[in-house]
Coordinates of N, CA and C in Angstrom, one line a residue:
M1 N 87.7 107.9 62.0 CA 88.4 108.3 63.2 C 89.8 108.5 62.8
C2 N 90.4 109.4 63.5 CA 91.8 109.8 63.3 C 92.8 108.6 63.6
R3 N 93.6 108.3 62.7 CA 94.5 107.1 62.9 C 95.5 107.4 64.0
N4 N 95.8 108.6 64.3 CA 96.8 109.0 65.3 C 96.3 108.7 66.7
I5 N 95.0 108.5 66.9 CA 94.5 108.3 68.3 C 94.7 106.8 68.6
K6 N 95.4 106.5 69.6 CA 95.7 105.1 70.0 C 94.8 104.7 71.1
V7 N 94.6 103.3 71.1 CA 93.8 102.7 72.2 C 94.6 103.0 73.5
L8 N 93.9 103.4 74.5 CA 94.5 103.7 75.8 C 94.0 102.8 76.9
F9 N 93.0 102.0 76.7 CA 92.4 101.2 77.7 C 93.1 99.9 77.8
N10 N 93.2 99.4 79.0 CA 93.7 98.1 79.4 C 95.2 97.9 79.1
F11 N 95.9 98.9 79.5 CA 97.4 98.7 79.4 C 98.0 98.7 80.8
D12 N 99.1 98.0 80.9 CA 99.8 98.0 82.2 C 101.2 98.5 81.9
P13 N 101.6 99.7 82.4 CA 100.8 100.6 83.3 C 99.7 101.3 82.5
P14 N 98.8 101.8 83.3 CA 97.6 102.5 82.7 C 98.1 103.8 81.9
A15 N 97.2 104.3 81.0 CA 97.5 105.5 80.3 C 97.8 106.6 81.2
T16 N 98.8 107.5 80.8 CA 99.1 108.6 81.6 C 98.2 109.8 81.2
D17 N 98.2 110.8 82.1 CA 97.4 112.0 81.8 C 97.9 112.7 80.5
E18 N 99.2 112.6 80.2 CA 99.7 113.2 79.0 C 99.2 112.4 77.7
E19 N 99.2 111.1 77.8 CA 98.7 110.3 76.7 C 97.2 110.6 76.4
I20 N 96.4 110.7 77.5 CA 95.0 111.0 77.4 C 94.8 112.4 76.7
R21 N 95.6 113.4 77.2 CA 95.5 114.7 76.7 C 95.9 114.8 75.2
N22 N 97.0 114.0 74.8 CA 97.4 114.0 73.4 C 96.3 113.4 72.5
A23 N 95.6 112.4 73.0 CA 94.5 111.8 72.3 C 93.4 112.8 72.1
A24 N 93.1 113.6 73.2 CA 92.1 114.6 73.1 C 92.5 115.7 72.1
V25 N 93.8 116.1 72.1 CA 94.2 117.1 71.1 C 94.0 116.6 69.7
Q26 N 94.3 115.3 69.4 CA 94.1 114.8 68.1 C 92.6 114.8 67.7
F27 N 91.8 114.4 68.7 CA 90.4 114.4 68.4 C 89.8 115.8 68.1
V28 N 90.2 116.7 68.9 CA 89.7 118.1 68.7 C 90.3 118.7 67.4
R29 N 91.5 118.3 67.0 CA 92.1 118.8 65.8 C 91.2 118.2 64.6
K30 N 90.9 116.9 64.7 CA 90.1 116.3 63.7 C 88.7 116.9 63.5
L31 N 88.1 117.2 64.6 CA 86.7 117.8 64.6 C 86.8 119.2 64.1
S32 N 87.8 120.0 64.5 CA 87.8 121.4 64.2 C 88.4 121.6 62.8
G33 N 89.3 120.7 62.4 CA 90.0 121.0 61.1 C 91.2 121.8 61.3
Y34 N 91.5 122.2 62.5 CA 92.7 123.0 62.8 C 93.8 122.2 63.4
T35 N 95.0 122.3 62.9 CA 96.2 121.8 63.5 C 96.6 122.7 64.6
H36 N 96.7 124.0 64.3 CA 96.9 125.0 65.3 C 95.9 126.1 65.1
P37 N 95.0 126.3 66.1 CA 93.9 127.3 66.0 C 94.5 128.7 65.9
S38 N 93.7 129.6 65.3 CA 94.0 131.0 65.3 C 93.9 131.5 66.7
Q39 N 94.4 132.7 67.0 CA 94.3 133.3 68.3 C 92.8 133.5 68.7
A40 N 92.0 133.8 67.7 CA 90.6 134.0 68.0 C 89.9 132.7 68.4
N41 N 90.4 131.6 68.0 CA 89.8 130.3 68.4 C 90.6 129.5 69.4
E42 N 91.7 130.0 69.8 CA 92.6 129.2 70.7 C 91.9 128.9 72.0
A43 N 91.2 129.8 72.6 CA 90.6 129.6 73.9 C 89.5 128.5 73.8
A44 N 88.7 128.5 72.7 CA 87.7 127.5 72.5 C 88.3 126.2 72.3
F45 N 89.4 126.2 71.5 CA 90.1 124.9 71.2 C 90.7 124.3 72.5
E46 N 91.4 125.1 73.3 CA 91.9 124.6 74.5 C 90.9 124.1 75.5
K47 N 89.7 124.8 75.5 CA 88.6 124.4 76.4 C 88.1 123.0 75.9
A48 N 88.0 122.9 74.6 CA 87.5 121.6 74.1 C 88.5 120.5 74.4
V49 N 89.7 120.7 74.3 CA 90.8 119.7 74.6 C 90.6 119.3 76.1
D50 N 90.6 120.3 77.0 CA 90.5 120.0 78.4 C 89.2 119.2 78.7
E51 N 88.1 119.6 78.1 CA 86.8 118.8 78.4 C 86.9 117.4 77.8
T52 N 87.5 117.3 76.6 CA 87.6 116.0 76.0 C 88.5 115.1 76.8
A53 N 89.6 115.6 77.3 CA 90.6 114.9 78.1 C 89.9 114.4 79.4
A54 N 89.1 115.3 80.0 CA 88.5 114.9 81.2 C 87.4 113.8 81.0
A55 N 86.7 113.9 79.9 CA 85.7 112.9 79.6 C 86.4 111.5 79.3
A56 N 87.5 111.6 78.6 CA 88.3 110.4 78.2 C 88.8 109.7 79.5
K57 N 89.4 110.6 80.4 CA 89.9 110.0 81.6 C 88.8 109.4 82.5
K58 N 87.7 110.0 82.5 CA 86.6 109.5 83.3 C 86.1 108.1 82.7
L59 N 86.1 108.1 81.3 CA 85.7 106.8 80.7 C 86.7 105.7 80.9
L60 N 88.0 106.0 80.8 CA 89.0 105.0 81.0 C 89.0 104.4 82.4
H61 N 88.7 105.3 83.4 CA 88.7 104.9 84.8 C 87.4 104.1 85.1
S62 N 86.4 104.2 84.3 CA 85.1 103.5 84.6 C 85.0 102.2 83.9
L63 N 85.8 102.0 82.8 CA 85.7 100.7 82.1 C 86.3 99.6 82.9
T64 N 85.7 98.4 82.6 CA 86.2 97.2 83.3 C 86.4 96.1 82.2
T65 N 87.3 95.2 82.5 CA 87.5 94.1 81.6 C 88.1 92.9 82.3
N66 N 87.8 91.7 81.8 CA 88.4 90.5 82.4 C 89.7 90.1 81.6
A67 N 90.0 90.8 80.5 CA 91.1 90.5 79.6 C 92.4 90.9 80.3
E68 N 93.5 90.2 80.0 CA 94.8 90.5 80.5 C 95.2 91.9 80.0
P69 N 95.9 92.7 80.8 CA 96.4 94.0 80.3 C 97.3 93.8 79.1
R70 N 97.3 94.8 78.2 CA 98.2 94.8 77.1 C 99.5 95.2 77.5
D71 N 100.5 94.7 76.8 CA 101.9 95.1 77.0 C 102.3 96.2 76.0
R72 N 102.7 97.4 76.5 CA 103.0 98.5 75.6 C 104.1 98.2 74.6
E73 N 105.1 97.5 75.0 CA 106.2 97.2 74.1 C 105.8 96.2 73.0
E74 N 105.0 95.2 73.4 CA 104.4 94.3 72.4 C 103.6 95.0 71.4
E75 N 102.7 95.9 71.8 CA 101.9 96.7 70.9 C 102.7 97.5 70.0
A76 N 103.8 98.2 70.5 CA 104.6 99.0 69.7 C 105.4 98.1 68.6
R77 N 105.8 96.9 69.0 CA 106.4 96.0 68.1 C 105.5 95.6 67.0
R78 N 104.3 95.3 67.3 CA 103.3 95.0 66.3 C 103.0 96.1 65.3
A79 N 102.9 97.3 65.9 CA 102.6 98.5 65.1 C 103.8 98.7 64.1
H80 N 105.0 98.5 64.6 CA 106.2 98.7 63.8 C 106.2 97.7 62.6
E81 N 105.8 96.4 63.0 CA 105.7 95.4 61.9 C 104.7 95.7 60.9
R82 N 103.6 96.3 61.3 CA 102.5 96.7 60.3 C 103.1 97.8 59.4
A83 N 103.8 98.7 60.0 CA 104.3 99.8 59.2 C 105.3 99.3 58.2
V84 N 106.2 98.4 58.6 CA 107.2 97.9 57.7 C 106.5 97.2 56.6
K85 N 105.5 96.4 56.9 CA 104.8 95.6 55.8 C 104.0 96.6 54.9
R86 N 103.5 97.7 55.5 CA 102.7 98.6 54.7 C 103.5 99.6 53.9
F87 N 104.6 100.1 54.5 CA 105.3 101.2 53.9 C 106.7 100.8 53.5
G88 N 107.2 99.6 53.9 CA 108.5 99.1 53.6 C 109.6 99.9 54.3
I89 N 109.3 100.4 55.5 CA 110.3 101.1 56.2 C 111.0 100.1 57.2
S90 N 112.1 100.5 57.7 CA 112.8 99.6 58.7 C 112.9 100.2 60.0

């Protein structure tokens, strides 16, 4: 799976439509092999993004959990720590 697709479930506040669409774009890019589709494939690419985003939104709204919602800032801090450890960046 594409490493750029982030977990969107169980956050407070919930994932935005923009975050869901961005994840859908990354997914369709991975499947198609296109970063930017040609004009001939642009309509099919955008349709796939729209349909994937709709399915993802439906999934996120139908999932349930008893776990406490995740904190976005805490998750970002952890991701930064992992990057520093892995790549030595600050």
